[in-house]
Short mmCIF file of C-alpha atoms in Angstrom, two decimals:
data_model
loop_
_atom_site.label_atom_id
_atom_site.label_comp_id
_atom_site.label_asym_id
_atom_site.label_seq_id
_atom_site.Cartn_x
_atom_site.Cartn_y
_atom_site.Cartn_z
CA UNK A 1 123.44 45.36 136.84
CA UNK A 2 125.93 46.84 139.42
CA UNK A 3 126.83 44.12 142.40
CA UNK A 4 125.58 46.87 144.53
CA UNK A 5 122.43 47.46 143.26
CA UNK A 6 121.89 43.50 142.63
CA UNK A 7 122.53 43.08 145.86
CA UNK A 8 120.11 46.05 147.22
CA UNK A 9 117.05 44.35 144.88
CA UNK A 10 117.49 41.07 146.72
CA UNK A 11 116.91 42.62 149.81
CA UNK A 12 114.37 44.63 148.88
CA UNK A 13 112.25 41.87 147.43
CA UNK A 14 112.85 39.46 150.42
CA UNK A 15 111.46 42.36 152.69
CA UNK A 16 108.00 42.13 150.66
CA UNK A 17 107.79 38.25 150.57
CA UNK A 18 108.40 38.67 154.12
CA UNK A 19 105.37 40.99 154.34
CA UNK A 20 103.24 38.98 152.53
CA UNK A 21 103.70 35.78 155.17
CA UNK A 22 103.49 38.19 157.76
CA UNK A 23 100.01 39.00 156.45
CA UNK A 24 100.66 42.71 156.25
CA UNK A 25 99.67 43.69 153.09
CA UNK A 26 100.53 42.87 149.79
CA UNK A 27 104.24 44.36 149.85
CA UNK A 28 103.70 46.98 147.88
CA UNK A 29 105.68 49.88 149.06
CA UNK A 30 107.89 48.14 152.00
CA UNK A 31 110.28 46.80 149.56
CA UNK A 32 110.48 50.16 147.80
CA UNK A 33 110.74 52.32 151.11
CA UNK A 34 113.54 49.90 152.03
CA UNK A 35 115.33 50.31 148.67
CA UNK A 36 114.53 54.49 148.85
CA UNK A 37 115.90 54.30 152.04
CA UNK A 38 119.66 52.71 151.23
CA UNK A 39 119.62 54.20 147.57
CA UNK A 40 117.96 56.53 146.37
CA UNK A 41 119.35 56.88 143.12
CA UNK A 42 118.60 52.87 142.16
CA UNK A 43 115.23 53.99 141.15
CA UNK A 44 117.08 55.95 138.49
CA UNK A 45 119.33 52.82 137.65
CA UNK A 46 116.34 50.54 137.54
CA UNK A 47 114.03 52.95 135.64
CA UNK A 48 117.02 52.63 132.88
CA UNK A 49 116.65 49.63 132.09
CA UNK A 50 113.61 49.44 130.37
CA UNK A 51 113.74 49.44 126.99
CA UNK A 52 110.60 51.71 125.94
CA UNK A 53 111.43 54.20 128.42
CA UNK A 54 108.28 55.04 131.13
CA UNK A 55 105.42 57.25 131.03
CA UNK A 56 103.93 58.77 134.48
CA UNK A 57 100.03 59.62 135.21
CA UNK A 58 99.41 62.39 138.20
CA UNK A 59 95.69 63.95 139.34
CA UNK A 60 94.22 65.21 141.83
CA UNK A 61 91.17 63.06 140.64
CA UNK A 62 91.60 59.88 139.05
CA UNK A 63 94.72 58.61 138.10
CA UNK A 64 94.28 55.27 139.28
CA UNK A 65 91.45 55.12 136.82
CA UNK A 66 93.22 56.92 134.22
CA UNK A 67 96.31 54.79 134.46
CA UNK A 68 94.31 50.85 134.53
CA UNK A 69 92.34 52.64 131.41
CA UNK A 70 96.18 53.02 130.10
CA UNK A 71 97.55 49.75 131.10
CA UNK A 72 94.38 48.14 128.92
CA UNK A 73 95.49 49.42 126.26
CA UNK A 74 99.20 49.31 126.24
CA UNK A 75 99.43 46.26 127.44
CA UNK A 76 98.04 44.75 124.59
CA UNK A 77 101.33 44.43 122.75
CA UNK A 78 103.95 45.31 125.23
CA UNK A 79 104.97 43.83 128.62
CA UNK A 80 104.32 46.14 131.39
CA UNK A 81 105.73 47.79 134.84
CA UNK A 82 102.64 49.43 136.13
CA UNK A 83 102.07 50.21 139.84
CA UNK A 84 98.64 48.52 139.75
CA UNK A 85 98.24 49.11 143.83
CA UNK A 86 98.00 52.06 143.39
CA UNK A 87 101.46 52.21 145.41
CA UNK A 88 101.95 56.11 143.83
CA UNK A 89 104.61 57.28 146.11
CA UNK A 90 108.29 57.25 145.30
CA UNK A 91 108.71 54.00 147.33
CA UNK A 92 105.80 52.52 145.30
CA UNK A 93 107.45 53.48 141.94
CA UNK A 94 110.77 51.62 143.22
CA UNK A 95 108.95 48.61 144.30
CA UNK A 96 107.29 48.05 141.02
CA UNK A 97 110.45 48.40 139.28
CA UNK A 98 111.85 45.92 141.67
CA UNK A 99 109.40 43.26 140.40
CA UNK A 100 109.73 44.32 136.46
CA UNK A 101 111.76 41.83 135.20
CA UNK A 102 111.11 41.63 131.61
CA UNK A 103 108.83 44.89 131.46
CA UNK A 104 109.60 46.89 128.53
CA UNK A 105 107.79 49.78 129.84
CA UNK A 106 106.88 51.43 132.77
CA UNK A 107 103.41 53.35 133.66
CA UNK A 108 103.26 54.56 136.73
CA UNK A 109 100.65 56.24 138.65
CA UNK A 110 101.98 59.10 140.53
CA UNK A 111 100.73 61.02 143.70
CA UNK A 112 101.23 64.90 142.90
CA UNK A 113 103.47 65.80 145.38
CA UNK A 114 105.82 62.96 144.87
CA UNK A 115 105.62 63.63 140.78
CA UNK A 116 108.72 66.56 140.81
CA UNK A 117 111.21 63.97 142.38
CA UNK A 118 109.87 60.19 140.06
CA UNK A 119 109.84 62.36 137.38
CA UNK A 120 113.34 63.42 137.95
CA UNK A 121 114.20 59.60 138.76
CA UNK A 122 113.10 58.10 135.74
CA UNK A 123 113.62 60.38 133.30
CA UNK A 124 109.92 59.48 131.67
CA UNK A 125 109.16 59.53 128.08
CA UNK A 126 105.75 60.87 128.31
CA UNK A 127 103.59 63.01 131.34
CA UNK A 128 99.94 63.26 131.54
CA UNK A 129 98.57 65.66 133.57
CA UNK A 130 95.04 65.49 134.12
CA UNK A 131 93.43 68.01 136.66
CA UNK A 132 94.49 69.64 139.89
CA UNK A 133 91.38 69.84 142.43
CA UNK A 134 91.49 71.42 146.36
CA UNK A 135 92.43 68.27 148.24
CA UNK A 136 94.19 67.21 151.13
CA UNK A 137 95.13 70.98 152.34
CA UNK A 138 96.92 69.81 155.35
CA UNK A 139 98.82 67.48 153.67
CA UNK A 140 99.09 69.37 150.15
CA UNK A 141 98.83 72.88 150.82
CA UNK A 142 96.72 75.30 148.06
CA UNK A 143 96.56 74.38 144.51
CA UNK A 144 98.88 76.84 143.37
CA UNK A 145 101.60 75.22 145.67
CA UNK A 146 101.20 72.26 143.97
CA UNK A 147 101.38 74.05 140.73
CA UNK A 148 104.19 75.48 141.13
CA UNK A 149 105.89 71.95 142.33
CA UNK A 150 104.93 71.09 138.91
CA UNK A 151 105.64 74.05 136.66
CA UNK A 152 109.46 73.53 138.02
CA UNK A 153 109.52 69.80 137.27
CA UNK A 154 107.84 70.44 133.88
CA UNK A 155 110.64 72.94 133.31
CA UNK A 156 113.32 70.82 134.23
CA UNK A 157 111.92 67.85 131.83
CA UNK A 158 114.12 67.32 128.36
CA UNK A 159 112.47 68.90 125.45
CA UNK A 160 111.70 65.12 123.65
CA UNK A 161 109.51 64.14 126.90
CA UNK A 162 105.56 64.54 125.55
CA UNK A 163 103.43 66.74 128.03
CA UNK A 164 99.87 65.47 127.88
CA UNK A 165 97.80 67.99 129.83
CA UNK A 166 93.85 68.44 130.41
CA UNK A 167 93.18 71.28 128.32
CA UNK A 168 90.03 72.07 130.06
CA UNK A 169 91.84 72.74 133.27
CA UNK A 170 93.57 75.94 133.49
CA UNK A 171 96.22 75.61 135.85
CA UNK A 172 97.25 72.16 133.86
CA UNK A 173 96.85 73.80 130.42
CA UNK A 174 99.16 76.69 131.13
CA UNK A 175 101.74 73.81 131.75
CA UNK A 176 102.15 72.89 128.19
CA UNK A 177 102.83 76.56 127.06
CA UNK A 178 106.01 76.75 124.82
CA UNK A 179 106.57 72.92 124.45
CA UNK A 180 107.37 71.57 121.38
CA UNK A 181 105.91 68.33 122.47
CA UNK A 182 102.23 68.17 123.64
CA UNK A 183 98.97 66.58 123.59
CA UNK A 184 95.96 68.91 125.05
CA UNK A 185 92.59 67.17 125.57
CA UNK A 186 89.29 68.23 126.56
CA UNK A 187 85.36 67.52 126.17
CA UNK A 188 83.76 69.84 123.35
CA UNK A 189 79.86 68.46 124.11
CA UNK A 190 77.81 71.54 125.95
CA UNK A 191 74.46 69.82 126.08
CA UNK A 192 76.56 67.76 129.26
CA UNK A 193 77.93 71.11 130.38
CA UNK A 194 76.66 72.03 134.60
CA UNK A 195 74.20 74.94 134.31
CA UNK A 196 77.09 77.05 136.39
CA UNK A 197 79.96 76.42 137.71
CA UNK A 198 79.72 74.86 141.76
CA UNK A 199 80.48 77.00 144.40
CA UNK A 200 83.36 74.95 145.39
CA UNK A 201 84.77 74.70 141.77
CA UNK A 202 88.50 75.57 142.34
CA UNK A 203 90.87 77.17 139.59
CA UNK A 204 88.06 79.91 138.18
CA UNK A 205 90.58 82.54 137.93
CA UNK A 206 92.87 83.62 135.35
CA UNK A 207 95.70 81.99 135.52
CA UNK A 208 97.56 85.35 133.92
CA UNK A 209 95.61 88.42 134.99
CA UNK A 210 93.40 87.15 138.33
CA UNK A 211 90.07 88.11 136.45
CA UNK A 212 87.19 85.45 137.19
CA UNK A 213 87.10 83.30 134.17
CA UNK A 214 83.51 83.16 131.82
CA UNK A 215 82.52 79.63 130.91
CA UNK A 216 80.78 78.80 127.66
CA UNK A 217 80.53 75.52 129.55
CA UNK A 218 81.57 73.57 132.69
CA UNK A 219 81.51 70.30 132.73
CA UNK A 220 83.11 69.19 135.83
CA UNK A 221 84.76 71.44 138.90
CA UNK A 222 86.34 73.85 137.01
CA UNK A 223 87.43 71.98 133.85
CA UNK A 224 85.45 73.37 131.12
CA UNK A 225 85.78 75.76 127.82
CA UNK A 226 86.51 79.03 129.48
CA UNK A 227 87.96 82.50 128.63
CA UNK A 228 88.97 85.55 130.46
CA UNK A 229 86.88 88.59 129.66
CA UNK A 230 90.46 90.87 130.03
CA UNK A 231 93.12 89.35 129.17
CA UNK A 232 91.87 86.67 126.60
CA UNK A 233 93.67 83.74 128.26
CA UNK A 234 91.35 80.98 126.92
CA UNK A 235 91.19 77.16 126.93
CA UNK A 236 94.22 76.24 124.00
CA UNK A 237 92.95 74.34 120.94
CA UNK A 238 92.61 70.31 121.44
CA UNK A 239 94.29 67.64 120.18
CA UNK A 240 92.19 64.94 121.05
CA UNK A 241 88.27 65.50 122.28
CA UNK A 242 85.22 63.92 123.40
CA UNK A 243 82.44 65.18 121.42
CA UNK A 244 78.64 63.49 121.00
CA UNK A 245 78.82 62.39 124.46
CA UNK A 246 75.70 59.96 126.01
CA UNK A 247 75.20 59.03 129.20
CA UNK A 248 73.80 56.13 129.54
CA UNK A 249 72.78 55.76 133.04
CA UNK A 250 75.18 54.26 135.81
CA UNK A 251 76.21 51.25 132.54
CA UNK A 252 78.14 53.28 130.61
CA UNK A 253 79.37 56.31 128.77
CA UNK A 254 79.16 56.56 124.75
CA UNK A 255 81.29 59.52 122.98
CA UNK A 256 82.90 60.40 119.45
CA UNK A 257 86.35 60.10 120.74
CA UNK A 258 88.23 62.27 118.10
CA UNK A 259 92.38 62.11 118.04
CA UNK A 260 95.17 63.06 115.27
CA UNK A 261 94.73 59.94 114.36
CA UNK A 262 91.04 60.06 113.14
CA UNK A 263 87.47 59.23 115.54
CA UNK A 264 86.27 56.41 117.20
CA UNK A 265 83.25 55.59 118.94
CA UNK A 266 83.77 54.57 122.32
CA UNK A 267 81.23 52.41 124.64
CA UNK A 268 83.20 53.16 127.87
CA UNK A 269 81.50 50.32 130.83
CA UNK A 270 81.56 53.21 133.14
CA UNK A 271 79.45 56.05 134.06
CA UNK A 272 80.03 59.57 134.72
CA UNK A 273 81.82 62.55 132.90
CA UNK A 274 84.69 62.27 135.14
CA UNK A 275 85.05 58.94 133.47
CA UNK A 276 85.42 60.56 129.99
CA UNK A 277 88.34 62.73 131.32
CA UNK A 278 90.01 59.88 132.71
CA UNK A 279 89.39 58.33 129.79
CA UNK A 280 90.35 61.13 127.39
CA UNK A 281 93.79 61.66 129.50
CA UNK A 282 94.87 57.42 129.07
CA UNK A 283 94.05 57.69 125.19
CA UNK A 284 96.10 60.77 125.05
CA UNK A 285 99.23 59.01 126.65
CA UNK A 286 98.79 56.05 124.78
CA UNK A 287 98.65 58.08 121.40
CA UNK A 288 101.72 59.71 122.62
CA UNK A 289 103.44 56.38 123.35
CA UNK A 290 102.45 55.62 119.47
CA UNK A 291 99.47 53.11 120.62
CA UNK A 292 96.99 52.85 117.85
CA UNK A 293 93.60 54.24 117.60
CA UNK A 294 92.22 51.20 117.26
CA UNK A 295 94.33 49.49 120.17
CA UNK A 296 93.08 53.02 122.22
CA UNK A 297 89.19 52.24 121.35
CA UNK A 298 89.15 48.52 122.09
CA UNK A 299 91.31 48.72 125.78
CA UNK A 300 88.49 51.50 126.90
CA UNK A 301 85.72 49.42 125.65
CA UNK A 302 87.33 46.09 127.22
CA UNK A 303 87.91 48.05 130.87
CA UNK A 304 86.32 47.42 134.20
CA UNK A 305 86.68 49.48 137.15
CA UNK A 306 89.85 50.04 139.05
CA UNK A 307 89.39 49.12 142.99
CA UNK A 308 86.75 51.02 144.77
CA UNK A 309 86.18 53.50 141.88
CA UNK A 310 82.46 52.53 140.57
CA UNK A 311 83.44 48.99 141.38
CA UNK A 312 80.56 46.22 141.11
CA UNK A 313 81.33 44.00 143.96
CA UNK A 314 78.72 40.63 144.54
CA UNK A 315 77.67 40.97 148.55
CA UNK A 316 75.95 37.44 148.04
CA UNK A 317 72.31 38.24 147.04
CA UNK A 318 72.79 41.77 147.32
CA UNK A 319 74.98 44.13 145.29
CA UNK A 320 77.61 46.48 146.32
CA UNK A 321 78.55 49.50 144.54
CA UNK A 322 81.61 51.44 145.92
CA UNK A 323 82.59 54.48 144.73
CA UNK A 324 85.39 56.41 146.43
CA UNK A 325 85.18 59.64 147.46
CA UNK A 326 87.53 62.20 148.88
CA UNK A 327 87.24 66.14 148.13
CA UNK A 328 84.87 68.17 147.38
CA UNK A 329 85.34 67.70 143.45
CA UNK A 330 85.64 63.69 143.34
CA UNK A 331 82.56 63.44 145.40
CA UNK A 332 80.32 66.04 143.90
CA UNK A 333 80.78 64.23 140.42
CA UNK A 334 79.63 60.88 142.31
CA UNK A 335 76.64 62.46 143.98
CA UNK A 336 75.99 63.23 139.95
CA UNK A 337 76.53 60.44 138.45
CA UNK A 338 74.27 58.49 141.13
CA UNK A 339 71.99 61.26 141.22
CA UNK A 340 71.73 60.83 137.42
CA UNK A 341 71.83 57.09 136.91
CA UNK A 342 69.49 56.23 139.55
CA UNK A 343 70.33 56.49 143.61
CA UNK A 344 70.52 52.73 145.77
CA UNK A 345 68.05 53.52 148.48
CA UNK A 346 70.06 52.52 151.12
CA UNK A 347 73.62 53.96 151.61
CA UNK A 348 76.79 53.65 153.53
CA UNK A 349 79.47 56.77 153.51
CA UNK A 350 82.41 56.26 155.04
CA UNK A 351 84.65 58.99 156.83
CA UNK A 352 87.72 58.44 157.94
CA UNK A 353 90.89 61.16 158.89
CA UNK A 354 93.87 59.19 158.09
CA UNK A 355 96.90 60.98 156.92
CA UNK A 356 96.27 59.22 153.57
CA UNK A 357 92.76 61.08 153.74
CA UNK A 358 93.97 64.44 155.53
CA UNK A 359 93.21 65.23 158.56
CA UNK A 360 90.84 68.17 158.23
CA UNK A 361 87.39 66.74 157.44
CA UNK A 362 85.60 70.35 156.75
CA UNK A 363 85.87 69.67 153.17
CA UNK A 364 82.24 67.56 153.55
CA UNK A 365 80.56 71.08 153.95
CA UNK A 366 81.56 72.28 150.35
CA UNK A 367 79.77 68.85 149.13
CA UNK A 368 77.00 69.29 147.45
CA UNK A 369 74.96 66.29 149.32
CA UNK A 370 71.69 67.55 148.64
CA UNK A 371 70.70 66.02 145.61
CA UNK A 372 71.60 62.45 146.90
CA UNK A 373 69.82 63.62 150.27
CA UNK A 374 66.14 63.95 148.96
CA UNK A 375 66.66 60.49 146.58
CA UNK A 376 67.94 58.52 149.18
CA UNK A 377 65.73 56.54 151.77
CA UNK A 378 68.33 55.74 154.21
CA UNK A 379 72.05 56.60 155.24
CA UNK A 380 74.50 54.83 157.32
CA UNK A 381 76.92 57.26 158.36
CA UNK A 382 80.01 55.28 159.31
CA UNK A 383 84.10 55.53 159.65
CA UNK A 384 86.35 57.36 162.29
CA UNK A 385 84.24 60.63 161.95
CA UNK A 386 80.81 59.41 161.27
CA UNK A 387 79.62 61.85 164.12
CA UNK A 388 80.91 64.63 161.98
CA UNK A 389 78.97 63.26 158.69
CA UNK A 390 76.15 62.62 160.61
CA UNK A 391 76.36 66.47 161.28
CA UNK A 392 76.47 67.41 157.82
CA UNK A 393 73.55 65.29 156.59
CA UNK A 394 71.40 66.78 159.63
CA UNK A 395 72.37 69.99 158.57
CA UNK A 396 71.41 69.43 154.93
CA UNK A 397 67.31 68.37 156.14
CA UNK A 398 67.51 64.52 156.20
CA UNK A 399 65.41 62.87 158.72
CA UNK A 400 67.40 61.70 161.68
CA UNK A 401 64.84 58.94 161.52
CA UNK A 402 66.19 57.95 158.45
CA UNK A 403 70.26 58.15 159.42
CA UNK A 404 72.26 55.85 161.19
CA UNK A 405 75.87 56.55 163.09
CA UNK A 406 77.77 53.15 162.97
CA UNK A 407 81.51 54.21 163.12
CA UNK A 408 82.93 50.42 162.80
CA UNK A 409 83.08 49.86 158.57
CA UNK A 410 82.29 45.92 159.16
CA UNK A 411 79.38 46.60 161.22
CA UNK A 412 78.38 49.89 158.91
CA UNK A 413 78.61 47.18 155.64
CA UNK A 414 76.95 44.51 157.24
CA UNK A 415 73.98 46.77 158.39
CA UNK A 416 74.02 48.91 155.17
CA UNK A 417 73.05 44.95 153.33
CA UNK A 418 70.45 44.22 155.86
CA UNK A 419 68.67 47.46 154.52
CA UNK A 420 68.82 46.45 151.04
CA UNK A 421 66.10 43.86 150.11
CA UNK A 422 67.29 40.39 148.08
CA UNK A 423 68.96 41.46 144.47
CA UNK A 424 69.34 45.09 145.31
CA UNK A 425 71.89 47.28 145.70
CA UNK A 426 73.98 48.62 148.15
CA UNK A 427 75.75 52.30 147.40
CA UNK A 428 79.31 52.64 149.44
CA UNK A 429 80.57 56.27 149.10
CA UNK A 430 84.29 56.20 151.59
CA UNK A 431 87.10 57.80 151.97
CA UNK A 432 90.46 56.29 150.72
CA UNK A 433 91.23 54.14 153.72
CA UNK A 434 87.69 53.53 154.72
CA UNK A 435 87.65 51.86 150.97
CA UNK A 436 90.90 50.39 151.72
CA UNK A 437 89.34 48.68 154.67
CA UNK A 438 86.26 47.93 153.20
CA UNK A 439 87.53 45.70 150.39
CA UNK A 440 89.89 44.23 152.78
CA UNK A 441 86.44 42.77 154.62
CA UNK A 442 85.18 42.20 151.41
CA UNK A 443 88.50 40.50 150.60
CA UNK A 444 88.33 38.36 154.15
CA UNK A 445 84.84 37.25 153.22
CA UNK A 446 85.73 36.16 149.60
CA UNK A 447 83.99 38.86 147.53
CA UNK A 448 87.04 40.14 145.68
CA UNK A 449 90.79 40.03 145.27
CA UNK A 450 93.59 41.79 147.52
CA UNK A 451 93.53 44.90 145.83
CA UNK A 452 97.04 44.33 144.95
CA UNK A 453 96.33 40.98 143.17
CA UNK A 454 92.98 42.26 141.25
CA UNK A 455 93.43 45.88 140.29
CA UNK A 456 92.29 46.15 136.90
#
């Protein structure tokens, strides 16, 4: 290591203990904005150094699930640098690597407008791609801007990098055209397919001509087995699939998890389709990264939720389940999977117009709330725009009797558990930051970890 950059990591790293006896977090991207800051490049230099090379996970939807699923299974026999924060910006990558001494490999979750210039930096071994939904538009722009961020960095990545890519999505799939290394997943199950594709699913056109794709099924969004009716673009054959699929309620997930390297049946401890995706897209990397099938099967079956996605928290007496939400896509498959697995009667959703959540709140009115509407007995509608929320559930027909405005999150929490009788449940659907600041309360009061300490 260069006396420069020796120097620079020292710094770095006393910056984040600093931090930490400051009480302002758990230093998990200070160090690394220091370090981007002076030197850029040492992210490259640091990257280097591990042995095994890294692999990087981007999404719209989840990647911080997709990438714990991944570090459950790879770090079964090898030693680690994962961004477990869920740090995902360049400055999160660095301060990771700043804290990897004797990691052999990196994973690193990646935030899809910061992918182009990590994946530049550290010169990964493998990329999975897993689904670009409408999110954040004043902070993103339109899909196809994001698309084309990442057909350039896909073109500029050496030929021996793997691509894994959600087959099912059509801007991702198209990404993998022409390389000679690639893994393509999907879900082949249509007795789990939607009826129709939702009125806010995103990338229906074809991604050649402009013709509205036909679905033989869709399964979540837009991800699905589709084809155009004129030009015959059509979903690409799969590598690796989820096939005999059972949903079993908000406990788990059961599917015939086929691969190159022969089938497995997974019991996944989580519920939803969305889940099989994210699950689909980790075994996919790890298969790439020469994990075995058996290593693959036995990290999904042995994982627990990441932070605030379908995470179990004990509210003493009375449950908590959180399950972030934050564009139309992520939260329609929530309202699904709670619809399906049973709804808590009481709620608590959480809105809040951070820059980390974009500003522009409209997205709530391409939500389809309905369906948790008419199950639900009553709402809390809490965060910095709870007014707003309050709106849209007024809008939708639920009784104002029956809904609550309590911007303040501890006071929203705390009166969301005094409507839930001894042993129930509580349901907490928020934003990022509103989850952010709700484990943090949950974190003062001795319920969980720091995120940054118990990410799973």
């Amino acid at each position: 290591m260069g006396a420069r950059l020796a120097l620079e990591r020292s710094a770095a790293r006393l910056v984040g203990r600093l931090s930490r006896a400051a009480g302002c977090g758990g230093g998990t991207t200070l160090p690394g904005k220091l370090l981007w800051k002076v030197d850029p490049t040492a992210i490259d230099a640091l990257a280097a150094r591990l042995p095994l090379g890294s692999a990087l996970v981007s999404a719209t939807n989840g990647k911080t699930t997709t990438s714990a699923m991944a570090a459950g299974i790879l770090g079964r026999r090898r030693r680690l640098a994962w961004n477990n924060s869920g740090a995902n910006l360049a400055s999160g990558v660095a301060s990771t690597l700043l804290e990897a001494k004797g990691a052999e490999l990196g994973l690193f979750e990646v935030d899809e407008f910061a992918l182009p210039e990590v994946m530049r930096r550290t010169a990964p071994r493998a990329v999975a791609l897993a689904n670009l939904f409408r999110d954040q538009l004043d902070r993103y722009g339109e899909l196809e801007h994001v698309a084309e961020r990442w057909r350039a960095a896909v073109a500029a990545l050496p030929r021996s990098t793997t691509l894994v890519v959600n087959a099912d999505d059509p801007l991702v799939a198209e990404l993998a055209d022409g390389r000679p290394a690639a893994l393509r997943f999907g879900v082949d199950d249509a007795r789990v397919a939607r009826a129709a594709l939702q009125h806010a699913a995103d990338s229906k056109y074809c991604v050649r001509c402009g013709t509205p794709y036909d679905y033989a099924a869709a399964y979540v969004g837009h991800l699905g087995d589709y084809r155009c009716p004129r030009c015959g673009h059509a979903r690409p054959v799969l590598d690796v699939v989820a096939r005999a699929i059972e949903l079993q309620g908000l406990d788990a997930t059961v599917f015939d998890l086929v691969t190159p390297a022969g089938t497995g049946r997974v019991r996944l401890p989580l519920p939803g389709l969305y889940n099989v995706y994210n699950a689909l897209a980790a075994a996919s990397l790890c298969l790439a990264l020469d994990a075995s099938l058996d290593d693959v099967v036995a990290g999904l079956e042995g994982f627990s939720a990441a932070f605030g996605r379908f995470e179990r928290i004990d509210g003493g007496g009375r449950g908590i389940l959180m399950l972030l939400i934050k564009n139309p896509a992520g939260a329609n498959e929530a309202v699904r999977t709670l619809v399906e697995g049973g709804v808590p009667p009481a709620l608590v959703v959480a809105l809040n117009d951070a820059i980390a959540d974009g500003r522009d709140v409209s997205w709530i009115w391409d939500v389809d709330f309905e369906p948790l509407l008419e199950r639900a007995q009553r709402i809390v509608a809490a965060g910095d725009r709870a007014a707003e929320l309050a709106l849209r559930f007024t809008y939708a027909g639920f009784p104002p009797g029956r809904l609550e405005v309590v911007p303040g999150l501890e006071a929203a929490l705390d009166r969301g558990l005094a409507l839930v009788p001894p042993g129930g449940e509580l349901g907490v659907l928020p934003t990022y930051t509103a989850m952010l600041q709700l484990r943090a309360i949950a974190a003062e009061r001795g319920l969980v970890k720091p995120y940054w300490e118990g990410a799973a």
